[in-house]
Coordinates of C-alpha atoms in Angstrom, one line a residue:
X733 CA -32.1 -60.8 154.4
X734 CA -34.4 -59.1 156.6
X735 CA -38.4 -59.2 156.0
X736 CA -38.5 -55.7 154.0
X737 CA -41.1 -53.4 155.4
X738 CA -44.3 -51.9 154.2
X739 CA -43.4 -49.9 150.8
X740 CA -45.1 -47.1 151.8
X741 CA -44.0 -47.3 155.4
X742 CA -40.8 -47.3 153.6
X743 CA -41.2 -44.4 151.4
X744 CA -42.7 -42.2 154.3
X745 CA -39.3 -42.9 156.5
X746 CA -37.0 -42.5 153.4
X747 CA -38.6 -39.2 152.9
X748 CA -38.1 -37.9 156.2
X749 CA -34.4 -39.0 155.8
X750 CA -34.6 -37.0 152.7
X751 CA -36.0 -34.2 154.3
X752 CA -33.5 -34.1 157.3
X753 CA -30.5 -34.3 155.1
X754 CA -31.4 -31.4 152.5
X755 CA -32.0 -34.1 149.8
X756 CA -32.7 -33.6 146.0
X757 CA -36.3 -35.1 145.3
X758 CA -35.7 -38.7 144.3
X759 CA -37.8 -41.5 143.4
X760 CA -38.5 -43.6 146.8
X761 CA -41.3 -45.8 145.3
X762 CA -39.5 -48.8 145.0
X763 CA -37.5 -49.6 148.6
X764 CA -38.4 -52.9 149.2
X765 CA -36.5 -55.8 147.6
X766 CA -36.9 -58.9 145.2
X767 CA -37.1 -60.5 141.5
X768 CA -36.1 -63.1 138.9
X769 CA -32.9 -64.2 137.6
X770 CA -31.1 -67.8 137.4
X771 CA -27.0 -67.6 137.8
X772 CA -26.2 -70.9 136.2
X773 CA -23.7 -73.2 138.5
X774 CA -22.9 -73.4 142.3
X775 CA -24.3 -70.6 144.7
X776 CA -27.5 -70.3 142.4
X777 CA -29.8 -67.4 143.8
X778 CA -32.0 -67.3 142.2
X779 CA -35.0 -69.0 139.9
X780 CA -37.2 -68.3 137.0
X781 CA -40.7 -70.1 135.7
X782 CA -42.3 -68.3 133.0
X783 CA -45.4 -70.1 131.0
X784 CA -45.9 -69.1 127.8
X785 CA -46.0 -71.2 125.4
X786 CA -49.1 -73.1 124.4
X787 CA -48.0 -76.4 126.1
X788 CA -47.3 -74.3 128.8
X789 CA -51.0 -73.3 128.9
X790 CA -52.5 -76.7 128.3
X791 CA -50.6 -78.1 131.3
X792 CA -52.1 -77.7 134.9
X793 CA -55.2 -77.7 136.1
X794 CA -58.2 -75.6 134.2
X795 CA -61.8 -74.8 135.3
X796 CA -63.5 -72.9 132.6
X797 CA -60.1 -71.5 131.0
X798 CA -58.4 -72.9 127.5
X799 CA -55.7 -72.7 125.8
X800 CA -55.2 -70.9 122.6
X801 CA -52.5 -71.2 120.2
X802 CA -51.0 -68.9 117.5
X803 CA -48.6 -66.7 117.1
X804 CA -48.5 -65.5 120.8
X805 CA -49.9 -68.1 122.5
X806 CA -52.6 -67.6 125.6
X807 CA -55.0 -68.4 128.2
X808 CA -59.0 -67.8 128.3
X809 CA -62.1 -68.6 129.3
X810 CA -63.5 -71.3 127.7
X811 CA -66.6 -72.1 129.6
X812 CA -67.4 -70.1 132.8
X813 CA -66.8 -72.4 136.1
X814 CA -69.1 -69.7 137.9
X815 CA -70.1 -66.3 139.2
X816 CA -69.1 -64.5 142.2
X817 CA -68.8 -61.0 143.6
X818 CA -66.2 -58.8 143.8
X819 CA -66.8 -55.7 146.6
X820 CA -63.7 -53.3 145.2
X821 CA -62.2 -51.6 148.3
X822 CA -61.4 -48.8 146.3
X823 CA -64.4 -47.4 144.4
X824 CA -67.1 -49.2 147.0
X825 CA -68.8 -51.0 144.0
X826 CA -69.8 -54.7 144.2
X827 CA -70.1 -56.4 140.8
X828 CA -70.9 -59.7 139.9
X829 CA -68.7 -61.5 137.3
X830 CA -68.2 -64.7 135.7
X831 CA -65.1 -66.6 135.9
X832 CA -62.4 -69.2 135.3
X833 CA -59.5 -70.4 136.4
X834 CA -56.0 -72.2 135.7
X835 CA -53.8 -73.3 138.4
X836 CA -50.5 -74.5 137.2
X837 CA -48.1 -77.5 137.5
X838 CA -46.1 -77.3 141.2
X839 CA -42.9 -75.7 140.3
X840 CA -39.9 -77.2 142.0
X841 CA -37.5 -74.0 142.3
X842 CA -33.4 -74.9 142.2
X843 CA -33.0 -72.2 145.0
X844 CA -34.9 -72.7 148.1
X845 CA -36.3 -69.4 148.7
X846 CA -36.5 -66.5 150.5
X847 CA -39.0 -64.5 148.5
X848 CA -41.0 -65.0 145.8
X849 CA -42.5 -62.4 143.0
X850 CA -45.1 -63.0 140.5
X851 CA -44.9 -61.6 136.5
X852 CA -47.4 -61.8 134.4
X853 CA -48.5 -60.0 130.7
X854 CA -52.0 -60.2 129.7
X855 CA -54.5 -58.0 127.9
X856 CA -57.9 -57.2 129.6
X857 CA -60.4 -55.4 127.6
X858 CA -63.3 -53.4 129.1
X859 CA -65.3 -55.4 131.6
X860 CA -62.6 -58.0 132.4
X861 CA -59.7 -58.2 135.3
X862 CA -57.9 -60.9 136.3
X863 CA -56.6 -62.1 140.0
X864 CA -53.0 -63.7 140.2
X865 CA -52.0 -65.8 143.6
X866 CA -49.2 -67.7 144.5
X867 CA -48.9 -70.6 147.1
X868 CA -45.9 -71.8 148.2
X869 CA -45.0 -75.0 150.0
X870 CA -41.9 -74.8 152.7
X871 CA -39.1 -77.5 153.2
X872 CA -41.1 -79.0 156.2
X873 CA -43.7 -80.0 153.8
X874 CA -46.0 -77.1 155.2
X875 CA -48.1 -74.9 152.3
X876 CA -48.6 -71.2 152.5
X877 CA -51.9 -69.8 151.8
X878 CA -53.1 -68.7 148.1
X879 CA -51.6 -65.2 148.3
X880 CA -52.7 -62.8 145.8
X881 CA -50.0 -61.3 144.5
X882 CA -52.8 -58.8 142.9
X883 CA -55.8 -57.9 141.0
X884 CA -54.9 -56.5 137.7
X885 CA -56.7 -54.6 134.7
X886 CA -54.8 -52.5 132.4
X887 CA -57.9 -49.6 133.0
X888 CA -59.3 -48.3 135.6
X889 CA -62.7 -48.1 134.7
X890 CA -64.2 -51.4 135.9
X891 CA -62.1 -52.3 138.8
X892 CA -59.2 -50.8 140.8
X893 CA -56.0 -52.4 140.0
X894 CA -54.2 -53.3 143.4
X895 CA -52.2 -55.2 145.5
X896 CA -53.8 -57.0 148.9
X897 CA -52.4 -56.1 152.1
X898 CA -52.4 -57.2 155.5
X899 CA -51.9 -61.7 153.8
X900 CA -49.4 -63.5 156.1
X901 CA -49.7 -66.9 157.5
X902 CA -47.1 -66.3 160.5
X903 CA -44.6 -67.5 158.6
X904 CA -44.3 -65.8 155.5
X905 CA -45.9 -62.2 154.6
X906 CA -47.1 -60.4 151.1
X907 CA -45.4 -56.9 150.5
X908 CA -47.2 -55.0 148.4
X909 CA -45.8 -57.5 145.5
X910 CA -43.3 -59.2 147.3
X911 CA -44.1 -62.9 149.3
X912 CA -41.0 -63.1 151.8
X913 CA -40.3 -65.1 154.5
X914 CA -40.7 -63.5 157.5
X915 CA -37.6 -65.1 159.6
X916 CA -35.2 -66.5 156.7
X917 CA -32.1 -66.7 159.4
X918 CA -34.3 -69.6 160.9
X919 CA -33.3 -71.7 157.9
X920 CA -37.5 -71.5 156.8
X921 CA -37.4 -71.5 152.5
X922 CA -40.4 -72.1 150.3
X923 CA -39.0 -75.0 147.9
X924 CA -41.2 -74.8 145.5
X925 CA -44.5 -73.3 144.3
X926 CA -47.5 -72.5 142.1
X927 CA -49.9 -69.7 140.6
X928 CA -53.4 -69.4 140.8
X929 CA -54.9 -66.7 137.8
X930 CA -58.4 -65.8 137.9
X931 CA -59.8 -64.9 134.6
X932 CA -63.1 -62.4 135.3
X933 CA -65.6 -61.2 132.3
X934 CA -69.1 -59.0 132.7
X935 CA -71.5 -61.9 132.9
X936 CA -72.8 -63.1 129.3
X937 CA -70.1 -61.3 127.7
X938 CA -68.2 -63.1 124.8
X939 CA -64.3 -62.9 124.6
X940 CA -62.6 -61.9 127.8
X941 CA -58.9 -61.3 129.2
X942 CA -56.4 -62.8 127.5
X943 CA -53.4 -64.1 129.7
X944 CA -49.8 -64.6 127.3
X945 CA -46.9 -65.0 130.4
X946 CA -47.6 -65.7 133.7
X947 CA -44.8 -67.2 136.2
X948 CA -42.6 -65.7 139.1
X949 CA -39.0 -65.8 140.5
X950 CA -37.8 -66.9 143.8
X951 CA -34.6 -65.9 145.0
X952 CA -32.4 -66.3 148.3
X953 CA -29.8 -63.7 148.2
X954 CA -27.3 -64.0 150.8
X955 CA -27.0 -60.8 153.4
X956 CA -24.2 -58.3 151.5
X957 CA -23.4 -54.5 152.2
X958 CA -20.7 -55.1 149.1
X959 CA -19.8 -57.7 146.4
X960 CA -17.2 -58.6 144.6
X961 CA -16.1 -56.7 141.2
X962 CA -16.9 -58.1 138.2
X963 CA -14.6 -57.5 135.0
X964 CA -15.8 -55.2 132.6
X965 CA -15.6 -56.4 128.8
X966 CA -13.6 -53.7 127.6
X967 CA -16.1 -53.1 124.9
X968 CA -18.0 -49.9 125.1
X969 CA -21.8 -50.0 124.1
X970 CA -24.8 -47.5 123.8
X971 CA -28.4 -48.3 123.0
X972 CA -30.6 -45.1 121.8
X973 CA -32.8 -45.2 124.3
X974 CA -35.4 -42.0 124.9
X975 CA -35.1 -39.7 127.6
X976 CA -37.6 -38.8 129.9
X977 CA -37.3 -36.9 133.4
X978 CA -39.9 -37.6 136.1
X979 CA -39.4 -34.6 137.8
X980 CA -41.0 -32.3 135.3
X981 CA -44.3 -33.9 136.5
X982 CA -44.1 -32.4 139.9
X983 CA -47.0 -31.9 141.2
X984 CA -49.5 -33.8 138.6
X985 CA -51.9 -35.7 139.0
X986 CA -52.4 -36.3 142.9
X987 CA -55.2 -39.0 142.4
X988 CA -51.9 -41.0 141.0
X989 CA -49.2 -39.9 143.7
X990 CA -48.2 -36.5 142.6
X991 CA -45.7 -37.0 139.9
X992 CA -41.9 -36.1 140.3
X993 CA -40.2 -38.5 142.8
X994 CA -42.9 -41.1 142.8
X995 CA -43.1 -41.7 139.3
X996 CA -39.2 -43.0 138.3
X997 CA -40.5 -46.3 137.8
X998 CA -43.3 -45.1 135.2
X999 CA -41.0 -42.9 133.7
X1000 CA -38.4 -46.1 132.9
X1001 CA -40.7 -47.9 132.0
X1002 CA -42.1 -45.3 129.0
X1003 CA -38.3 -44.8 128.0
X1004 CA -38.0 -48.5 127.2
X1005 CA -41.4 -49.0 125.7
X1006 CA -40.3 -46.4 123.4
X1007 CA -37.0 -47.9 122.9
X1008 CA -39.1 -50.9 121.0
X1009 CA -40.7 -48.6 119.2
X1010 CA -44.1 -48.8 121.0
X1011 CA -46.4 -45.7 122.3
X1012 CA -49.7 -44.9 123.4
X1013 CA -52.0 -43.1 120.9
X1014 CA -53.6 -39.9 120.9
X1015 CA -56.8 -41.4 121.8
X1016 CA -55.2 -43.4 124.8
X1017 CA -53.7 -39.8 125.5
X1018 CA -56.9 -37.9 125.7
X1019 CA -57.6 -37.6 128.9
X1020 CA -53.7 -35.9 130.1
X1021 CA -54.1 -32.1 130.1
X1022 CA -52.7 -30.7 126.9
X1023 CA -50.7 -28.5 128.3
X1024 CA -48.3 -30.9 130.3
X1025 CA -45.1 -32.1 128.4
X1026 CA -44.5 -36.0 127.8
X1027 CA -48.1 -37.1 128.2
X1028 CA -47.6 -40.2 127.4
X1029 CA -45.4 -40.7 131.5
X1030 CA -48.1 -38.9 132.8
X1031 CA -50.5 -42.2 130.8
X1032 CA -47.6 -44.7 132.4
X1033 CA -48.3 -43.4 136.1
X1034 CA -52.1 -43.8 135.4
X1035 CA -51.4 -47.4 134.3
X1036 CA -49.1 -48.6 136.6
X1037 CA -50.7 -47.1 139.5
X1038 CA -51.7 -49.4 142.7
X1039 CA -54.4 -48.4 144.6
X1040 CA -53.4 -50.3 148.1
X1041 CA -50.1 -49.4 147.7
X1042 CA -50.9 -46.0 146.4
X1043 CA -48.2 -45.7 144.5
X1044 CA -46.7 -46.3 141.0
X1045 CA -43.8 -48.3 141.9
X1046 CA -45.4 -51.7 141.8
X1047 CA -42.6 -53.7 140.1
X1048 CA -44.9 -56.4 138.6
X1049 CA -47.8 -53.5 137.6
X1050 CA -45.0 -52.0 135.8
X1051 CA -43.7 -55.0 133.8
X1052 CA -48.0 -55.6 132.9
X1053 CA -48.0 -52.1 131.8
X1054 CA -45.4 -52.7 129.2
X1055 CA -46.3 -56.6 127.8
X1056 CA -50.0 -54.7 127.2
X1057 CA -48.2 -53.1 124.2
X1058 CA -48.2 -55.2 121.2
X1059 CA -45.8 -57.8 120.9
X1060 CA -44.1 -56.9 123.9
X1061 CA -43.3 -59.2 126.7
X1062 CA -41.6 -58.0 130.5
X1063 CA -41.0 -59.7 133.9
X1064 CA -39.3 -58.3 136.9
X1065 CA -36.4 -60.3 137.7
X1066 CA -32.9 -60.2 139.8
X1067 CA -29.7 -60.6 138.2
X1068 CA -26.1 -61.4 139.4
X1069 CA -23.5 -59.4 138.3
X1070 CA -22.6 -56.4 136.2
X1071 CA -21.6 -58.6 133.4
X1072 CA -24.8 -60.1 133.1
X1073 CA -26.4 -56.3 132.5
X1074 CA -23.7 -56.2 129.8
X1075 CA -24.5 -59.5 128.2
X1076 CA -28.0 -57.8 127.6
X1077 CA -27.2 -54.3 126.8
X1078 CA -24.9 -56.0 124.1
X1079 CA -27.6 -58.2 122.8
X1080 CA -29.6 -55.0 122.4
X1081 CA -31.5 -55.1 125.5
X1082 CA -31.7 -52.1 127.9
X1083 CA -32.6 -53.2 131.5
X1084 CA -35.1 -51.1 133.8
X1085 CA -32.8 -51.6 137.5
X1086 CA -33.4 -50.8 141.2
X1087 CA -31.1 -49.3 143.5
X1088 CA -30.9 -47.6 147.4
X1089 CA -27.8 -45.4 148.3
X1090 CA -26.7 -42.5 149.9
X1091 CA -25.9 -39.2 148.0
X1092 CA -22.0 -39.6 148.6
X1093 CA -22.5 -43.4 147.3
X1094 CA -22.6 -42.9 143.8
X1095 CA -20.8 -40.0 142.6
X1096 CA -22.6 -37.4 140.2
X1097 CA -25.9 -38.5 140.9
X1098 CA -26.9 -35.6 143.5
X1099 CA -29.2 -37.3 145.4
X1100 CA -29.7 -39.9 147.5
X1101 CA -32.7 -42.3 147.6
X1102 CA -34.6 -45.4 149.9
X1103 CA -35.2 -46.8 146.5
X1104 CA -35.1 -45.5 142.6
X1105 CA -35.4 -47.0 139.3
X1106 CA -33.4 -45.8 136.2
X1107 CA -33.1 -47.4 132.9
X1108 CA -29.6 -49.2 132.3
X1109 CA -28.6 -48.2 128.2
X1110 CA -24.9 -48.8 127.9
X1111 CA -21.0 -48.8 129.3
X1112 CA -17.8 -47.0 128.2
X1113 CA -15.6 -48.7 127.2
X1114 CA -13.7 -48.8 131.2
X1115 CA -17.1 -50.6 132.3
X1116 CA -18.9 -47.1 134.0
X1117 CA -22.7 -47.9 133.4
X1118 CA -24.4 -45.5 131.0
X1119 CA -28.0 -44.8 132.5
X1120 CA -31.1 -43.0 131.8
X1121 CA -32.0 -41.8 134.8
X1122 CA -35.2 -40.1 135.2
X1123 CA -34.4 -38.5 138.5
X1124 CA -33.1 -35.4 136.6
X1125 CA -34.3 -32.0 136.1
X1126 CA -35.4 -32.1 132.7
X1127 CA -35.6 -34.5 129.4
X1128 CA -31.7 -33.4 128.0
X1129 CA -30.2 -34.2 131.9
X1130 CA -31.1 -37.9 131.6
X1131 CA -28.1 -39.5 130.6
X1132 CA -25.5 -39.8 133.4
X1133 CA -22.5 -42.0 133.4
X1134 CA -21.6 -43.5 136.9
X1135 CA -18.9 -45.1 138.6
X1136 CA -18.8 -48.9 137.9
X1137 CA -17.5 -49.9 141.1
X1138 CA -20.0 -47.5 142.9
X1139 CA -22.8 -49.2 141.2
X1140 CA -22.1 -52.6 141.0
X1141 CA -22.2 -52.2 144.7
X1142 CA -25.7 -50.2 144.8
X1143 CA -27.5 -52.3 142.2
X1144 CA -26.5 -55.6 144.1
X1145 CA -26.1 -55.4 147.9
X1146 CA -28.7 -56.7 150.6
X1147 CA -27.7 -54.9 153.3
X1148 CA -26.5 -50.7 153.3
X1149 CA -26.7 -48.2 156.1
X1150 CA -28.7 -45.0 155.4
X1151 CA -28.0 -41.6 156.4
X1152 CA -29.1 -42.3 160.1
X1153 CA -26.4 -44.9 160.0
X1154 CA -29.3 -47.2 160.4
X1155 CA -29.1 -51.1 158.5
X1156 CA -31.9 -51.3 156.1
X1157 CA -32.4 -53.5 152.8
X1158 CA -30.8 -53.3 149.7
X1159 CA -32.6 -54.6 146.3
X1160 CA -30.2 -57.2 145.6
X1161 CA -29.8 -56.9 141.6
X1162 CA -33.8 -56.4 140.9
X1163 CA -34.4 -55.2 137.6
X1164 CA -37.3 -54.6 134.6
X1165 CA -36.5 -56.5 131.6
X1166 CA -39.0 -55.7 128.1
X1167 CA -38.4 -57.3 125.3
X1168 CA -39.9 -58.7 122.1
X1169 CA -42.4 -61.4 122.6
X1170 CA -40.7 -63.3 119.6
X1171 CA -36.6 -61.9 120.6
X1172 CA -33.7 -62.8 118.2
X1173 CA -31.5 -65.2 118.4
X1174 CA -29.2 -63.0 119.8
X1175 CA -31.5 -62.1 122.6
X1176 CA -32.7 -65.3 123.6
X1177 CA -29.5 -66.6 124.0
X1178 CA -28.5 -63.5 126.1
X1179 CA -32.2 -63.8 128.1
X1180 CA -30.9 -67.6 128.7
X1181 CA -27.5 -66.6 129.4
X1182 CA -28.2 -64.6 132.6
X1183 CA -31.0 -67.1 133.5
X1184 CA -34.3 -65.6 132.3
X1185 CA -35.6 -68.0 129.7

């Protein structure tokens, strides 16, 4: 797989193309590729770590953090190993802050990889943030640098949640939330790896961010404009899942990139967090002029939006967003196959998924797109995927059913030709999965099933 390009340099040609060929407006927020998923058995693609647990936690290496038990175990400060200063980019402000940090075990990953892209779930109450970097190590022994994979709050007011650009070491190269090696067809892989999180607090301050899942998938999906099709169950399935469009925010908000086509991943993400009964509360809500529908998207784009990238269709910002709802938990990920998207939309799980194609690729859909989330909720009983998809006109146009074949081939291909006829990346199965922090049985063992847990 090529080294993707910058998402927005990706998003400015894709709307050209969009432009040129009389497109519908379309999401194109989300055009480059990777995430985590573990196929079990020969031609493994791809791996998971997650920590979690409070073993988890205790492991590694801390300075200043602890680990906390209970129900939903965590990382915190403990002891401040220091101060430093942080000059955000974005507002101009330097701050001082105390800090601590945890650096995990090395991870050994079953697939030498490709790329590599970071998860984490943690809540950060005023006057906290927290950094998360990765550093791999390639199969000639070689390390990366520590690449931060970004700089998170769940507000805005004390820091400027963003990705880093411009981090490569010649070898390798961070997009937006992506580490990929830059020249995979030379045989280069990362092997294995480890995070770095950052824990910051307003100096003298008690308490402080709380981190509950922090990990990251590497994956080395082979080069594909098609793959094989998988055989639907025969059983047909339909989680109630809300409906929201994105493009009745045309225009809104600016300061968070406008609405309509740049907010499908927001706007999945809001349909699932209300799927598990989770929403923000009028006071969260306050500041979304009262006369714009579905306020609580418009909260979404303001949460998940990256201020590098600027842009909401950060894939890890977007799975933080969710997990800072209680007892929620999200990573981005990459599955295999259709069946695996059925094994979780059986067990009750919708899945948030990402997909490229041209308008006559994927019949109904009106559109085509450089890159467009839509929220996975069921099949017919023939196998056609049920999806919300936000890219619609209004709330009650959501739903869609599409062609299996059409999108098995979408949803999992490396490789596709756009409407120049140009070869450009395809997303390779990535996908948003939220779910409970404490799943059922049922789910777990569909979470390990596709390779998740």
């Amino acid at each position: 797989m090529t080294a993707p390009t910058p998402r927005r340099a990706v998003l400015v040609a894709a709307l050209a193309v969009a432009t040129a060929a009389g497109a519908a407006g379309v999401c194109a927020a989300d055009a480059a590729a990777s995430a985590p998923s573990r196929p079990r058995g020969p031609g493994r693609t791809v791996d998971n770590r997650f920590w979690f647990s409070y073993e988890d936690w205790r492991a590694g290496s801390h300075q200043g953090t602890t680990a906390v038990g209970g129900a939903r175990p965590g990382l915190r400060i403990g002891t401040p190993a220091g101060r430093t200063e942080y000059a955000d980019p974005h507002t101009g402000r330097k701050s001082t802050w105390e800090y601590a940090t945890w650096t995990s075990p090395v991870h050994r990953s079953s697939v030498p990889a490709t790329e590599a892209v970071a998860s984490w779930n943690a809540r950060t109450p005023a006057g906290t943030w927290i950094q998360i970097e990765l550093r791999g190590t390639y199969g000639d022994g070689a390390a990366t640098p520590w690449y931060v994979m970004g700089r998170w709050a769940s507000g805005d007011g004390d820091i400027r949640r963003t990705s880093v650009d411009g981090q490569s070491d010649g070898r390798s190269t961070v997009w937006t939330d992506t580490l990929a090696v830059d020249a995979p067809a030379s045989g280069l892989r990362i092997t294995d790896w480890q995070l770095r999180l950052t824990l910051h607090r307003k100096p003298g301050a008690d308490g402080g961010p709380t981190v509950r899942l922090a990990g990251a998938m590497a994956s080395d999906v082979p080069d594909r404009f098609t793959v094989p099709a998988s055989r639907p169950s025969g059983r047909a399935h339909e989680l109630k899942v809300p409906r929201y469009s994105q493009e009745v925010h045309v225009g809104r908000y600016p300061e968070y990139d406008n609405g309509g086509e740049a907010w499908c991943s927001p706007t999945s993400s809001q349909m699932v967090i209300e799927y598990w009964g989770r929403r923000a509360g009028d006071e969260a809500l306050a500041w979304v002029n009262p006369e714009y529908s579905d306020p609580q998207v418009c909260h979404a784009a303001r949460s998940t939006y990256d201020a590098a990238y600027k842009g909401c269709g950060n894939w890890p910002f977007n799975a933080a967003y969710a997990a800072t709802y209680p007892e929620l938990a999200a990573v981005v990920t990459r599955l295999a196959s259709l069946s695996d998207l059925e094994t979780l939309v059986r067990a009750g799980i919708p899945a948030i998924t990402s997909q490229s194609f041209r308008a006559e690729e994927l019949t109904g859909a009106g559109y085509g797109t450089a890159g467009h989330l839509m929220t996975v909720i069921g099949f017919t009983a023939s196998g056609d995927v049920i999806a919300n998809d936000p890219n619609s006109p209004d709330d009650s146009a959501v739903r869609r059913v599409y062609d299996r074949r059409q999108w098995e081939d979408i949803w999992l291909r490396t490789k596709r030709h756009n409407a120049a006829g140009k070869v450009v990346p395809g997303t390779g199965g990535v996908c948003y999965l939220y779910v409970p922090s404490r799943p059922s049985r049922g789910q777990v063992a569909a979470l390990r099933s596709v390779g998740v847990l």
